Tab-separated table of C-alpha atoms in Angstrom:
chain	number	residue	atom	x	y	z
A	1	ILE	CA	137.575	45.659	95.607
A	2	PHE	CA	134.151	46.881	94.610
A	3	TRP	CA	134.815	50.553	93.899
A	4	LYS	CA	136.814	49.421	90.846
A	5	ALA	CA	134.411	46.644	89.889
A	6	SER	CA	132.416	46.781	86.662
A	7	PRO	CA	128.610	47.101	86.785
A	8	GLU	CA	128.397	43.397	85.851
A	9	VAL	CA	130.435	42.341	88.901
A	10	VAL	CA	128.358	44.560	91.221
A	11	SER	CA	125.146	43.190	89.748
A	12	LEU	CA	126.387	39.646	90.246
A	13	PHE	CA	127.177	40.325	93.919
A	14	CYS	CA	123.708	41.851	94.437
A	15	LYS	CA	122.189	38.743	92.817
A	16	CYS	CA	124.165	36.573	95.241
A	17	ILE	CA	122.605	38.409	98.201
A	18	THR	CA	119.052	38.014	96.967
A	19	THR	CA	119.679	34.401	95.994
A	20	VAL	CA	120.864	33.528	99.503
A	21	VAL	CA	117.637	34.997	100.913
A	22	GLU	CA	115.434	33.110	98.432
A	23	SER	CA	117.238	29.844	99.102
A	24	HIS	CA	116.107	30.063	102.754
A	25	GLY	CA	112.458	30.276	101.875
A	26	GLY	CA	112.068	33.760	100.506
A	27	GLU	CA	109.767	35.767	102.747
A	28	GLU	CA	109.602	33.287	105.617
A	29	GLY	CA	112.042	31.102	107.488
A	30	VAL	CA	115.208	33.174	106.906
A	31	PRO	CA	117.623	32.482	109.820
A	32	GLU	CA	118.541	35.522	111.922
A	33	ASP	CA	122.262	34.968	111.174
A	34	CYS	CA	121.534	35.025	107.444
A	35	VAL	CA	119.579	38.279	107.782
A	36	LYS	CA	122.450	39.877	109.644
A	37	ARG	CA	125.126	38.758	107.210
A	38	CYS	CA	123.160	39.736	104.120
A	39	SER	CA	122.377	43.186	105.555
A	40	GLN	CA	126.037	43.724	106.406
A	41	ALA	CA	127.068	42.644	102.887
A	42	ALA	CA	124.601	45.084	101.279
A	43	LEU	CA	125.741	47.998	103.427
A	44	ALA	CA	129.407	47.169	102.751
A	45	LEU	CA	128.685	47.119	99.035
A	46	VAL	CA	127.120	50.616	99.200
A	47	ASN	CA	130.071	51.840	101.226
A	48	TYR	CA	132.580	50.490	98.668
A	49	VAL	CA	130.859	51.446	95.388
A	50	GLY	CA	130.026	54.960	96.658
A	51	ARG	CA	126.974	57.214	96.426
A	52	ASN	CA	127.268	57.776	92.654
A	53	ARG	CA	126.819	54.057	91.904
A	54	PHE	CA	123.956	53.488	94.309
A	55	PRO	CA	121.410	52.898	91.453
A	56	GLU	CA	123.312	49.681	90.710
A	57	VAL	CA	122.571	48.259	94.163
A	58	ARG	CA	119.295	49.903	95.049
A	59	TYR	CA	117.145	46.910	94.092
A	60	VAL	CA	118.763	44.888	96.906
A	61	PHE	CA	117.289	47.285	99.479
A	62	ASP	CA	113.971	47.321	97.653
A	63	PHE	CA	114.041	43.525	97.961
A	64	PHE	CA	114.798	43.829	101.695
A	65	LEU	CA	111.918	46.223	102.157
A	66	ARG	CA	109.503	43.751	100.541
A	67	THR	CA	110.794	40.849	102.644
A	68	PRO	CA	109.296	40.775	106.166
A	69	ALA	CA	112.333	39.027	107.640
A	70	PHE	CA	114.543	41.965	106.513
A	71	SER	CA	112.213	44.932	107.059
A	72	SER	CA	112.883	45.142	110.826
A	73	THR	CA	116.655	44.952	110.221
A	74	LEU	CA	116.436	47.637	107.575
A	75	CYS	CA	114.599	49.795	110.113
A	76	SER	CA	117.691	49.980	112.346
A	77	ASP	CA	120.114	49.943	109.375
A	78	LEU	CA	118.545	52.942	107.625
A	79	PRO	CA	120.738	55.466	109.506
A	80	ILE	CA	123.841	53.473	108.521
A	81	LEU	CA	122.701	53.481	104.871
A	82	CYS	CA	122.247	57.281	104.988
A	83	ARG	CA	125.739	57.706	106.424
A	84	CYS	CA	127.167	55.648	103.549
A	85	LEU	CA	125.272	57.704	100.983
A	86	CYS	CA	126.307	61.095	102.400
A	87	PRO	CA	129.282	60.529	104.729
A	88	ASN	CA	130.020	64.240	105.362
A	89	LYS	CA	126.385	65.197	106.064
A	90	PHE	CA	126.653	64.097	109.680
A	91	SER	CA	129.278	66.712	110.526
A	92	ASP	CA	128.267	69.417	108.013
A	93	ILE	CA	124.608	69.983	107.222
A	94	SER	CA	125.551	72.050	104.139
A	95	GLN	CA	127.071	69.028	102.400
A	96	PRO	CA	125.001	67.370	99.600
A	97	GLY	CA	122.508	64.727	100.642
A	98	ALA	CA	121.844	61.243	99.282
A	99	PRO	CA	121.752	60.775	95.473
A	100	PRO	CA	118.306	61.150	93.825
A	101	ALA	CA	118.061	57.388	93.260
A	102	ALA	CA	117.912	56.915	97.046
A	103	HIS	CA	115.239	59.481	97.833
A	104	ALA	CA	112.247	57.309	96.993
A	105	LEU	CA	113.712	54.349	98.914
A	106	ILE	CA	114.291	56.452	102.049
A	107	GLU	CA	110.758	57.850	101.879
A	108	SER	CA	109.314	54.311	101.392
A	109	CYS	CA	111.250	53.078	104.424
A	110	LEU	CA	109.983	55.909	106.605
A	111	ASP	CA	106.424	55.310	105.448
A	112	ALA	CA	106.740	51.614	106.186
A	113	PHE	CA	108.333	51.958	109.584
A	114	LEU	CA	106.890	55.075	111.201
A	115	HIS	CA	103.158	54.693	110.399
A	116	VAL	CA	102.343	58.289	111.414
A	117	PRO	CA	98.588	58.404	112.108
A	118	GLU	CA	96.293	60.472	109.906
A	119	GLN	CA	95.458	62.849	112.764
A	120	VAL	CA	99.128	63.875	113.018
A	121	GLN	CA	99.570	64.017	109.239
A	122	ALA	CA	96.525	66.267	108.872
A	123	ASN	CA	97.660	68.678	111.596
A	124	PRO	CA	101.400	68.126	112.222
A	125	SER	CA	101.733	71.339	114.226
A	126	ASP	CA	99.452	69.862	116.906
A	127	LEU	CA	102.385	69.224	119.180
A	128	PRO	CA	100.531	67.351	121.937
A	129	ALA	CA	99.167	64.798	119.458
A	130	ALA	CA	102.558	64.352	117.764
A	131	ALA	CA	104.326	63.977	121.099
A	132	LEU	CA	101.779	61.489	122.466
A	133	TRP	CA	102.031	59.263	119.383
A	134	THR	CA	105.859	59.469	119.385
A	135	TRP	CA	106.201	58.575	123.037
A	136	GLN	CA	103.649	55.791	122.852
A	137	THR	CA	105.446	54.294	119.866
A	138	LEU	CA	108.721	54.345	121.745
A	139	THR	CA	107.403	52.819	124.963
A	140	ALA	CA	105.396	50.161	123.115
A	141	ASP	CA	108.462	48.800	121.245
A	142	SER	CA	110.439	46.453	123.440
A	143	THR	CA	113.398	46.390	120.966
A	144	PRO	CA	115.761	49.307	120.349
A	145	LYS	CA	115.181	49.250	116.576
A	146	MET	CA	112.365	51.816	116.503
A	147	ALA	CA	114.210	54.011	119.038
A	148	THR	CA	117.330	53.878	116.835
A	149	LEU	CA	115.304	54.968	113.785
A	150	MET	CA	113.481	57.782	115.533
A	151	CYS	CA	116.539	59.109	117.347
A	152	ASN	CA	118.454	59.208	114.035
A	153	LEU	CA	115.567	60.813	112.146
A	154	PRO	CA	117.420	64.147	111.809
A	155	LEU	CA	120.300	62.361	110.105
A	156	ILE	CA	117.927	60.446	107.807
A	157	LEU	CA	115.957	63.514	106.821
A	158	SER	CA	119.115	65.533	106.195
A	159	SER	CA	119.886	63.136	103.347
A	160	LEU	CA	116.641	64.226	101.635
A	161	PRO	CA	116.014	67.520	99.817
A	162	PRO	CA	114.210	70.102	101.973
A	163	LYS	CA	111.013	69.843	99.955
A	164	GLN	CA	110.730	66.113	100.672
A	165	ARG	CA	110.979	66.523	104.468
A	166	ARG	CA	107.321	66.174	105.487
A	167	PRO	CA	106.073	68.410	108.319
A	168	GLU	CA	104.863	65.461	110.396
A	169	TRP	CA	108.433	64.008	110.392
A	170	LEU	CA	109.834	67.310	111.594
A	171	TYR	CA	107.382	67.424	114.502
A	172	VAL	CA	108.227	63.833	115.376
A	173	ILE	CA	111.873	65.044	115.716
A	174	GLN	CA	110.766	67.803	118.040
A	175	SER	CA	108.765	65.243	120.059
A	176	MET	CA	111.847	63.035	120.432
A	177	TYR	CA	113.812	65.917	121.931
A	178	HIS	CA	110.910	66.872	124.152
A	179	GLY	CA	110.906	63.244	125.279
A	180	PHE	CA	114.514	63.720	126.295
A	181	LEU	CA	113.481	66.728	128.425
A	182	VAL	CA	110.821	64.606	130.063
A	183	SER	CA	113.261	61.753	130.720
A	184	ARG	CA	115.561	64.220	132.519
A	185	GLY	CA	112.742	65.838	134.451
A	186	VAL	CA	113.370	69.293	133.002
A	187	LEU	CA	110.682	71.778	134.065
A	188	VAL	CA	109.515	74.066	131.246
A	189	ASP	CA	106.749	76.637	131.280
A	190	ASN	CA	103.850	76.531	128.799
A	191	VAL	CA	104.284	72.950	127.585
A	192	PRO	CA	101.480	70.436	126.916
A	193	TRP	CA	102.691	67.867	129.440
A	194	GLN	CA	102.566	67.624	133.214
A	195	TYR	CA	104.484	65.501	135.712
A	196	ASP	CA	102.746	63.692	138.511
A	197	GLU	CA	103.742	64.366	142.107
A	198	GLY	CA	106.427	61.713	142.242
A	199	GLY	CA	107.873	62.546	138.817
A	200	ASN	CA	107.469	58.953	137.600
A	201	GLY	CA	104.534	59.719	135.323
A	202	VAL	CA	103.820	62.357	132.642
A	203	THR	CA	100.371	63.273	131.320
A	204	ILE	CA	99.790	64.610	127.822
A	205	ASN	CA	96.494	64.869	125.933
A	206	GLY	CA	94.768	63.070	128.750
A	207	GLU	CA	97.073	60.019	128.528
A	208	THR	CA	99.621	59.085	131.237
A	209	LEU	CA	102.934	57.524	130.376
A	210	GLN	CA	105.654	56.179	132.667
A	211	VAL	CA	108.812	58.311	132.578
A	212	PRO	CA	111.145	55.302	133.251
A	213	ASP	CA	109.771	53.565	130.153
A	214	LEU	CA	110.465	56.646	128.065
A	215	THR	CA	113.900	57.108	129.601
A	216	ARG	CA	114.820	53.506	128.746
A	217	GLN	CA	114.132	54.091	125.027
A	218	ILE	CA	115.523	57.580	124.591
A	219	GLN	CA	119.096	57.446	123.211
A	220	GLY	CA	120.523	60.679	124.612
A	221	SER	CA	123.962	60.439	122.963
A	222	THR	CA	122.420	59.855	119.530
A	223	LEU	CA	120.022	62.800	119.937
A	224	ALA	CA	122.940	64.998	121.041
A	225	HIS	CA	125.033	64.010	118.034
A	226	VAL	CA	122.350	64.926	115.509
A	227	PHE	CA	121.008	67.969	117.379
A	228	PRO	CA	122.807	70.521	115.124
A	229	ALA	CA	121.260	68.834	112.070
A	230	ALA	CA	117.828	68.888	113.697
A	231	ALA	CA	118.065	72.585	114.573
A	232	ALA	CA	119.317	73.497	111.086
A	233	MET	CA	116.493	71.510	109.482
A	234	MET	CA	113.845	73.359	111.484
A	235	MET	CA	115.348	76.686	110.488
A	236	ASP	CA	115.622	75.750	106.806
A	237	SER	CA	112.010	74.483	106.740
A	238	GLY	CA	110.617	77.499	108.553
A	239	VAL	CA	109.222	75.349	111.388
A	240	GLU	CA	109.149	77.060	114.743
A	241	TRP	CA	110.891	75.147	117.541
A	242	ARG	CA	110.348	77.083	120.720
A	243	LEU	CA	112.214	74.641	122.955
A	244	SER	CA	115.322	74.191	120.813
A	245	ARG	CA	117.433	76.445	123.069
A	246	ILE	CA	116.170	74.649	126.185
A	247	CYS	CA	117.090	71.288	124.638
A	248	HIS	CA	120.588	72.575	123.897
A	249	GLN	CA	120.930	73.819	127.494
A	250	ALA	CA	119.688	70.502	128.846
A	251	PHE	CA	122.309	68.612	126.832
A	252	SER	CA	125.075	71.048	127.827
A	253	GLU	CA	124.289	70.807	131.570
A	254	ASP	CA	123.427	67.118	131.743
A	255	ASN	CA	125.026	64.947	134.422
A	256	ASP	CA	126.293	62.647	131.701
A	257	ALA	CA	129.702	63.959	130.623
A	258	ARG	CA	129.350	62.310	127.217
A	259	LEU	CA	126.424	64.604	126.334
A	260	ARG	CA	128.302	67.704	127.490
A	261	TRP	CA	131.328	66.588	125.412
A	262	ILE	CA	129.175	66.179	122.290
A	263	MET	CA	127.720	69.656	122.753
A	264	ALA	CA	131.179	71.117	123.366
A	265	ARG	CA	132.423	69.659	120.064
A	266	SER	CA	129.688	71.411	118.092
A	267	LEU	CA	129.714	74.745	119.929
A	268	PRO	CA	130.717	76.932	116.906
A	269	VAL	CA	127.603	76.039	114.879
A	270	PHE	CA	125.019	77.179	117.416
A	271	PRO	CA	125.385	80.987	117.319
A	272	ALA	CA	124.285	81.068	113.690
A	273	LEU	CA	121.395	78.634	114.404
A	274	PHE	CA	119.999	80.418	117.451
A	275	GLY	CA	120.692	84.031	116.387
A	276	PRO	CA	121.740	87.175	118.254
A	277	ALA	CA	119.055	86.776	120.952
A	278	SER	CA	120.853	83.707	122.304
A	279	ALA	CA	124.388	85.071	121.996
A	280	VAL	CA	124.757	86.003	125.669
A	281	GLY	CA	123.417	82.641	126.877
A	282	LEU	CA	125.694	80.715	124.537
A	283	SER	CA	128.744	82.654	125.613
A	284	ASP	CA	127.963	81.899	129.270
A	285	GLN	CA	127.448	78.238	128.381
A	286	MET	CA	130.831	78.097	126.597
A	287	LEU	CA	132.660	79.571	129.572
A	288	ARG	CA	131.032	77.053	131.942
A	289	MET	CA	132.029	74.153	129.738
A	290	LEU	CA	135.565	75.595	129.434
A	291	HIS	CA	135.798	75.285	133.255
A	292	ASP	CA	134.151	71.842	133.293
A	293	LYS	CA	135.606	69.447	135.815
A	294	ASP	CA	135.616	66.710	133.123
A	295	LEU	CA	138.768	67.523	131.142
A	296	ASP	CA	137.439	65.806	127.973
A	297	VAL	CA	134.625	68.356	127.873
A	298	ALA	CA	137.047	71.204	128.456
A	299	GLU	CA	139.381	69.844	125.758
A	300	ALA	CA	136.557	69.876	123.183
A	301	VAL	CA	135.996	73.583	123.967
A	302	HIS	CA	139.740	74.311	123.771
A	303	LYS	CA	139.947	72.781	120.315
A	304	SER	CA	137.362	75.114	118.809
A	305	TYR	CA	137.764	78.086	121.187
A	306	LEU	CA	138.414	80.706	118.520
A	307	ASP	CA	135.996	79.182	116.010
A	308	PHE	CA	133.259	79.786	118.583
A	309	ALA	CA	134.603	83.262	119.328
A	310	HIS	CA	134.430	84.265	115.675
A	311	SER	CA	130.944	82.764	115.378
A	312	ILE	CA	129.537	84.465	118.450
A	313	CYS	CA	131.116	87.810	117.616
A	314	ALA	CA	129.448	87.744	114.218
A	315	GLN	CA	126.142	87.727	116.088
A	316	ASP	CA	127.068	90.184	118.853
A	317	PRO	CA	130.449	92.002	118.585
A	318	SER	CA	130.085	93.392	122.108
A	319	LEU	CA	130.775	89.928	123.516
A	320	THR	CA	134.282	89.701	122.055
A	321	ASP	CA	136.220	90.577	125.242
A	322	LYS	CA	133.964	88.412	127.402
A	323	VAL	CA	134.412	85.314	125.212
A	324	THR	CA	138.175	85.678	124.688
A	325	ARG	CA	139.141	86.642	128.249
A	326	ASP	CA	140.095	83.085	129.210
A	327	PHE	CA	142.194	82.390	126.138
A	328	THR	CA	145.327	83.441	127.974
A	329	ASN	CA	144.294	81.950	131.328
A	330	LYS	CA	147.304	79.737	132.020
A	331	ALA	CA	145.502	77.912	134.812
A	332	LEU	CA	143.009	76.518	132.269
A	333	TRP	CA	145.478	75.708	129.504
A	334	SER	CA	147.877	73.940	131.848
A	335	ARG	CA	145.368	71.373	133.061
A	336	ARG	CA	146.584	69.021	130.350
A	337	LEU	CA	149.923	69.188	128.622
A	338	HIS	CA	148.564	69.218	125.098
A	339	PHE	CA	145.959	71.937	125.780
A	340	ALA	CA	148.695	74.452	124.974
A	341	ILE	CA	148.928	72.958	121.480
A	342	TYR	CA	145.406	74.091	120.730
A	343	GLN	CA	146.234	77.502	122.179
A	344	ALA	CA	149.281	77.884	119.911
A	345	GLU	CA	147.304	76.712	116.877
A	346	GLN	CA	144.675	79.421	117.370
A	347	LEU	CA	146.896	82.439	118.026
A	348	VAL	CA	146.492	83.757	114.499
A	349	GLN	CA	142.695	83.396	114.756
A	350	LEU	CA	142.788	85.527	117.915
A	351	LEU	CA	144.859	88.140	116.112
A	352	GLN	CA	142.123	88.363	113.458
A	353	LEU	CA	139.615	89.504	116.106
A	354	GLN	CA	140.466	93.167	115.832
A	355	SER	CA	137.638	94.109	118.240
A	356	VAL	CA	139.611	92.552	121.134
A	357	SER	CA	141.314	95.296	123.138
A	358	GLY	CA	145.092	94.982	123.038
A	359	VAL	CA	144.933	91.834	120.848
A	360	GLU	CA	148.399	92.423	119.330
A	361	GLU	CA	150.171	92.548	122.687
A	362	THR	CA	148.165	89.612	123.991
A	363	CYS	CA	149.009	87.402	121.006
A	364	THR	CA	152.700	88.220	120.929
A	365	SER	CA	153.259	87.817	124.667
A	366	THR	CA	151.406	84.463	124.624
A	367	ALA	CA	153.467	83.354	121.637
A	368	ILE	CA	156.749	84.278	123.348
A	369	GLU	CA	155.749	82.297	126.407
A	370	LEU	CA	154.796	79.223	124.306
A	371	LEU	CA	158.112	79.345	122.423
A	372	ALA	CA	159.761	78.253	125.633
A	373	ALA	CA	157.290	75.467	126.442
A	374	GLU	CA	158.498	72.011	127.455
A	375	CYS	CA	156.302	70.152	124.932
A	376	THR	CA	157.928	69.919	121.467
A	377	GLU	CA	154.637	70.153	119.599
A	378	VAL	CA	153.668	73.297	121.481
A	379	ARG	CA	156.906	75.009	120.533
A	380	LYS	CA	156.470	73.934	116.908
A	381	GLN	CA	152.946	75.362	116.662
A	382	ALA	CA	154.008	78.517	118.493
A	383	ALA	CA	156.909	79.001	116.048
A	384	CYS	CA	154.628	78.661	113.068
A	385	ALA	CA	152.059	81.020	114.545
A	386	SER	CA	154.745	83.554	115.440
A	387	SER	CA	156.045	83.618	111.875
A	388	GLU	CA	152.577	84.227	110.497
A	389	MET	CA	151.937	86.956	113.069
A	390	LEU	CA	155.115	88.755	112.060
A	391	SER	CA	153.850	88.879	108.503
A	392	ARG	CA	150.457	90.213	109.626
A	393	LEU	CA	151.516	92.796	112.245
A	394	HIS	CA	152.949	96.184	111.348
A	395	PRO	CA	156.727	96.468	111.982
A	396	SER	CA	156.255	99.762	113.795
A	397	LEU	CA	154.482	98.061	116.715
A	398	PRO	CA	156.648	97.407	119.775
A	399	CYS	CA	155.127	93.943	120.153
A	400	TRP	CA	156.294	93.106	116.590
A	401	GLN	CA	159.884	93.904	117.559
A	402	SER	CA	159.554	91.875	120.779
A	403	LEU	CA	158.345	88.836	118.922
A	404	LEU	CA	161.086	89.113	116.313
A	405	GLU	CA	163.739	89.384	119.023
A	406	ALA	CA	162.368	86.325	120.769
A	407	LEU	CA	162.593	84.268	117.590
A	408	ILE	CA	166.061	85.511	116.676
A	409	GLY	CA	167.152	84.833	120.253
A	410	CYS	CA	166.200	81.162	119.810
A	411	ALA	CA	168.871	80.901	117.111
A	412	GLN	CA	171.493	81.681	119.765
A	413	GLY	CA	170.204	79.317	122.403
A	414	THR	CA	170.265	75.607	123.063
A	415	CYS	CA	169.777	72.925	120.434
A	416	ARG	CA	166.097	72.763	121.348
A	417	GLN	CA	165.735	76.510	120.885
A	418	LYS	CA	167.558	76.356	117.572
A	419	GLN	CA	165.091	73.774	116.402
A	420	THR	CA	162.253	76.129	117.331
A	421	PHE	CA	163.894	78.866	115.326
A	422	LEU	CA	164.190	76.582	112.300
A	423	TRP	CA	160.459	75.786	112.447
A	424	ALA	CA	159.820	79.521	112.387
A	425	CYS	CA	162.156	79.855	109.380
A	426	GLU	CA	160.281	77.158	107.501
A	427	GLU	CA	156.966	78.897	108.065
A	428	MET	CA	158.455	82.293	107.182
A	429	LEU	CA	159.646	80.950	103.868
A	430	ILE	CA	156.022	80.367	103.003
A	431	THR	CA	154.252	83.358	104.520
A	432	SER	CA	156.799	86.122	103.983
A	433	PRO	CA	160.005	85.345	102.015
A	434	VAL	CA	160.997	89.038	102.195
A	435	LEU	CA	160.988	89.079	105.991
A	436	PHE	CA	162.856	85.787	105.956
A	437	ARG	CA	165.724	87.239	103.936
A	438	GLN	CA	165.837	90.446	105.978
A	439	HIS	CA	165.870	88.966	109.469
A	440	PHE	CA	166.183	85.152	109.422
A	441	LEU	CA	168.697	84.262	106.739
A	442	ASP	CA	171.818	85.383	108.619
A	443	PRO	CA	170.983	83.522	111.879
A	444	LEU	CA	170.163	80.493	109.751
A	445	LYS	CA	173.639	80.625	108.189
A	446	GLN	CA	175.161	80.748	111.684
A	447	ILE	CA	173.347	77.564	112.655
A	448	ALA	CA	174.606	75.899	109.480
A	449	HIS	CA	178.167	76.768	110.583
A	450	MET	CA	177.715	75.838	114.245
A	451	GLN	CA	180.239	73.615	116.011
A	452	THR	CA	179.398	71.075	118.723
A	453	ARG	CA	180.845	67.903	120.140
A	454	VAL	CA	177.450	66.152	120.233
A	455	VAL	CA	177.166	64.538	116.856
A	456	LYS	CA	173.497	63.574	117.071
A	457	SER	CA	172.311	67.037	118.172
A	458	ARG	CA	174.452	68.743	115.586
A	459	SER	CA	173.296	66.538	112.762
A	460	LEU	CA	169.577	67.021	113.461
A	461	VAL	CA	169.654	70.811	113.576
A	462	TYR	CA	172.445	71.124	111.043
A	463	ASN	CA	170.664	69.069	108.377
A	464	TYR	CA	167.430	70.950	108.942
A	465	ALA	CA	169.235	74.299	108.520
A	466	TRP	CA	171.025	73.073	105.404
A	467	ASN	CA	167.741	71.933	103.821
A	468	LEU	CA	166.072	75.269	104.587
A	469	MET	CA	168.923	77.148	102.962
A	470	ALA	CA	168.637	74.951	99.901
A	471	ARG	CA	164.924	75.687	99.744
A	472	ALA	CA	165.687	79.415	100.014
A	473	ASN	CA	167.953	79.065	96.935
A	474	ASP	CA	170.856	80.487	98.831
A	475	PRO	CA	173.505	77.783	99.316
A	476	SER	CA	176.352	80.332	99.506
A	477	GLY	CA	176.277	80.471	103.303
A	478	PHE	CA	177.267	76.825	103.701
A	479	GLN	CA	179.783	74.577	102.050
A	480	PRO	CA	179.814	71.022	103.513
A	481	THR	CA	183.208	69.634	104.429
A	482	ALA	CA	184.239	66.000	104.526
A	483	GLU	CA	183.752	65.884	108.276
A	484	THR	CA	180.255	67.403	108.249
A	485	SER	CA	179.190	65.284	105.292
A	486	SER	CA	180.163	62.115	107.094
A	487	ARG	CA	178.289	63.183	110.219
A	488	ARG	CA	175.244	63.962	108.136
A	489	HIS	CA	175.474	60.515	106.571
A	490	LEU	CA	175.717	58.856	109.991
A	491	SER	CA	172.633	60.689	111.247
């Protein structure tokens, strides 16, 4: 409703929200249910009107910030507000941040909620002091609101321009991730904290904190989700983060499969963030996650296998063969039926890695095998990939001829094989019309003329072939009869 609403209607709705709050006593005595409903209404309004019309609704959040009953709710809702203002920022740090009208509001919220002490502000690179304050703030808050804010701080700061990301906030982010290392008992050399003998306490700057209290407040899944944004922010701001690679390794090897799955989803972004020095370690990490006993983790790696390969090879081309060696490992791809879909989808990406030894033969032989797969979607993706590979490979290569023969052979096979051939024809019409007319048009005409007693099978393949011939602007090969027209109508 609201994205089409006039400014007057939006202003009226905002006035309704503030009036409801004032009718319950203004700054005091607002029922908790009223606070929750008004906050949800304000966030829904921002979500509907969009980031470009945020100035029309900003004063509602300014009103919330001035109202004590709403300030604590806004503390935990600030990450949601930032997601509404820049929805694509969470998955892609290069996307634009929040609109300028929201910058001052976000900064005011952080100033009001974080209360970073002057000692940390004056010397933010004093990591022990920043970590001690961060951990004490977490353990002192019995509610999850402050933990939610601090764990989502990378997401919140990514909505601000780089110049408005204060150094003390960046070091608070580092302290949060170091708190995760402490909660997992990770042993790291040359760090300003020490564990006690039992591992239940940690001492930093002369103060001792209880590890279980810290573990209770640390939201590991949230920190893992926003870790790429945190690492990119440190790099953009020129702030050294010595333990970033250790944090990534801790997430990737954690006992919680959810954290490993989150890291597996974002694997392709890390080679550029960590640089060539970490290329070998990242490639080893990817291969371990590919063989993970939790198939959801392995599936996340399968989905972006070649994206990671291209990213890691841009940092260190010598790792190409090592990273891609398991792409054709049938034992890995057959662990779930739909894993082969991702393999078929990425065949062309593998072909683009020219540094892989024998990449042409590997791609074509894998494609030929997938063309005969049991899963329909696998065959469809393999057919599309095969057509594109034919247009990319040189016709003089033996593997080019083998792939062409496999596709043409499908036209002479069963109804299922004919359907696979027709998928290849459709892709070939787009990628290489010349090759289509040279090698695919005649088999396509034969399918259009095929005879079978099974009406349903004939109609499905027959109609598909007829439509492709019409798209190729060559209807001469087929003239529908009364019998075939009636069958097509029945289908």
